[in-house]
C-alpha cells in the first residue's frame, strides 16, 4: 500500500538539511530503485521555486510499504529525523487515483 510521509522542519533546519541531505537522498534513491517511490520532495517555506534563506517548511514522500508500521519505522530512521531537520513526522495511508 502507498503511504504519505510528511516531515515538518524544525528550528534551524535549513543548515541541517545540507549536512544530512546525501544520506536522506540515498534512502529515497533506494526506494526508487526498488520501484516503491511514487514521489518525494521538499515544500518551500515561501511561494518560490528556490526559497533561498527562507528554506523549507518540510517534505513529502509517497512510497509503498507492506504496512503503516513499516512506513513509520522507515520514516523514524530517516537522517532528517536523527539529524534534527524534522521536528515531527506524520505517516498516513495514501490512495493513488491519478494519473
mmCIF file of C-alpha atoms in Angstrom:
data_model
loop_
_atom_site.group_PDB
_atom_site.id
_atom_site.type_symbol
_atom_site.label_atom_id
_atom_site.label_comp_id
_atom_site.label_asym_id
_atom_site.label_seq_id
_atom_site.Cartn_x
_atom_site.Cartn_y
_atom_site.Cartn_z
ATOM 1 C CA UNK A 1 0.000 0.000 0.000
ATOM 2 C CA UNK A 2 1.081 3.573 -0.557
ATOM 3 C CA UNK A 3 1.834 5.828 2.417
ATOM 4 C CA UNK A 4 2.318 9.588 2.610
ATOM 5 C CA UNK A 5 5.147 10.585 4.899
ATOM 6 C CA UNK A 6 5.215 14.247 5.853
ATOM 7 C CA UNK A 7 8.190 15.701 7.653
ATOM 8 C CA UNK A 8 7.870 19.126 9.263
ATOM 9 C CA UNK A 9 11.047 21.182 9.581
ATOM 10 C CA UNK A 10 12.119 22.430 12.983
ATOM 11 C CA UNK A 11 14.231 25.409 14.051
ATOM 12 C CA UNK A 12 17.473 25.818 12.130
ATOM 13 C CA UNK A 13 16.508 23.090 9.692
ATOM 14 C CA UNK A 14 17.968 24.716 6.568
ATOM 15 C CA UNK A 15 21.586 24.368 7.732
ATOM 16 C CA UNK A 16 20.939 20.818 8.951
ATOM 17 C CA UNK A 17 19.358 19.826 5.617
ATOM 18 C CA UNK A 18 22.637 20.335 3.774
ATOM 19 C CA UNK A 19 24.570 18.197 6.227
ATOM 20 C CA UNK A 20 22.117 15.270 6.160
ATOM 21 C CA UNK A 21 20.872 15.510 2.558
ATOM 22 C CA UNK A 22 23.214 12.910 0.993
ATOM 23 C CA UNK A 23 22.112 10.181 3.419
ATOM 24 C CA UNK A 24 18.463 11.246 3.120
ATOM 25 C CA UNK A 25 18.612 11.115 -0.685
ATOM 26 C CA UNK A 26 20.372 7.736 -0.650
ATOM 27 C CA UNK A 27 17.381 6.220 1.154
ATOM 28 C CA UNK A 28 14.962 7.768 -1.339
ATOM 29 C CA UNK A 29 17.040 6.527 -4.274
ATOM 30 C CA UNK A 30 16.958 3.021 -2.777
ATOM 31 C CA UNK A 31 13.142 3.174 -2.638
ATOM 32 C CA UNK A 32 13.068 4.432 -6.222
ATOM 33 C CA UNK A 33 15.362 1.669 -7.415
ATOM 34 C CA UNK A 34 13.092 -0.889 -5.714
ATOM 35 C CA UNK A 35 10.109 0.592 -7.599
ATOM 36 C CA UNK A 36 8.499 1.721 -4.319
ATOM 37 C CA UNK A 37 8.783 5.523 -4.594
ATOM 38 C CA UNK A 38 5.906 7.443 -6.142
ATOM 39 C CA UNK A 39 7.280 10.921 -5.417
ATOM 40 C CA UNK A 40 9.356 12.898 -2.973
ATOM 41 C CA UNK A 41 10.365 16.490 -2.459
ATOM 42 C CA UNK A 42 10.627 19.475 -0.143
ATOM 43 C CA UNK A 43 7.967 22.122 0.445
ATOM 44 C CA UNK A 44 9.402 25.651 0.080
ATOM 45 C CA UNK A 45 8.596 27.913 3.034
ATOM 46 C CA UNK A 46 7.641 30.698 0.615
ATOM 47 C CA UNK A 47 5.908 30.740 -2.756
ATOM 48 C CA UNK A 48 9.065 30.301 -4.813
ATOM 49 C CA UNK A 49 10.807 27.502 -6.693
ATOM 50 C CA UNK A 50 14.021 28.378 -4.853
ATOM 51 C CA UNK A 51 13.180 29.698 -1.379
ATOM 52 C CA UNK A 52 16.765 30.765 -0.662
ATOM 53 C CA UNK A 53 17.366 31.571 3.006
ATOM 54 C CA UNK A 54 13.653 31.120 3.780
ATOM 55 C CA UNK A 55 14.252 27.398 3.433
ATOM 56 C CA UNK A 56 11.573 24.769 3.574
ATOM 57 C CA UNK A 57 8.616 24.003 5.790
ATOM 58 C CA UNK A 58 9.099 20.262 5.384
ATOM 59 C CA UNK A 59 8.973 17.444 2.864
ATOM 60 C CA UNK A 60 6.557 14.921 1.428
ATOM 61 C CA UNK A 61 7.359 11.336 0.438
ATOM 62 C CA UNK A 62 4.822 8.932 -1.042
ATOM 63 C CA UNK A 63 6.143 5.390 -1.088
ATOM 64 C CA UNK A 64 4.982 1.790 -0.938
ATOM 65 C CA UNK A 65 5.354 -0.254 2.238
ATOM 66 C CA UNK A 66 3.855 -3.522 3.491
ATOM 67 C CA UNK A 67 2.185 -1.779 6.447
ATOM 68 C CA UNK A 68 1.840 1.530 8.216
ATOM 69 C CA UNK A 69 4.177 0.182 10.908
ATOM 70 C CA UNK A 70 6.857 -0.431 8.255
ATOM 71 C CA UNK A 71 6.288 3.045 6.797
ATOM 72 C CA UNK A 72 6.551 4.600 10.273
ATOM 73 C CA UNK A 73 9.767 2.676 11.007
ATOM 74 C CA UNK A 74 11.260 3.849 7.699
ATOM 75 C CA UNK A 75 10.279 7.450 8.464
ATOM 76 C CA UNK A 76 11.654 7.276 12.005
ATOM 77 C CA UNK A 77 15.024 6.031 10.680
ATOM 78 C CA UNK A 78 15.441 8.959 8.272
ATOM 79 C CA UNK A 79 18.632 11.017 8.695
ATOM 80 C CA UNK A 80 16.472 14.145 8.682
ATOM 81 C CA UNK A 81 14.841 12.858 11.895
ATOM 82 C CA UNK A 82 18.053 11.878 13.689
ATOM 83 C CA UNK A 83 19.794 14.997 12.340
ATOM 84 C CA UNK A 84 17.182 17.366 13.747
ATOM 85 C CA UNK A 85 15.840 18.619 10.399
ATOM 86 C CA UNK A 86 12.325 17.379 11.113
ATOM 87 C CA UNK A 87 10.648 18.428 14.339
ATOM 88 C CA UNK A 88 7.926 15.837 13.679
ATOM 89 C CA UNK A 89 6.695 13.415 11.035
ATOM 90 C CA UNK A 90 3.289 12.067 10.136
ATOM 91 C CA UNK A 91 2.549 8.858 8.238
ATOM 92 C CA UNK A 92 -0.814 8.233 6.628
ATOM 93 C CA UNK A 93 -2.186 5.713 4.140
ATOM 94 C CA UNK A 94 -2.401 7.145 0.626
ATOM 95 C CA UNK A 95 -4.689 6.023 -2.184
ATOM 96 C CA UNK A 96 -3.373 6.755 -5.662
ATOM 97 C CA UNK A 97 -6.194 7.765 -8.001
ATOM 98 C CA UNK A 98 -4.489 9.803 -10.747
ATOM 99 C CA UNK A 99 -2.599 9.714 -13.028
#
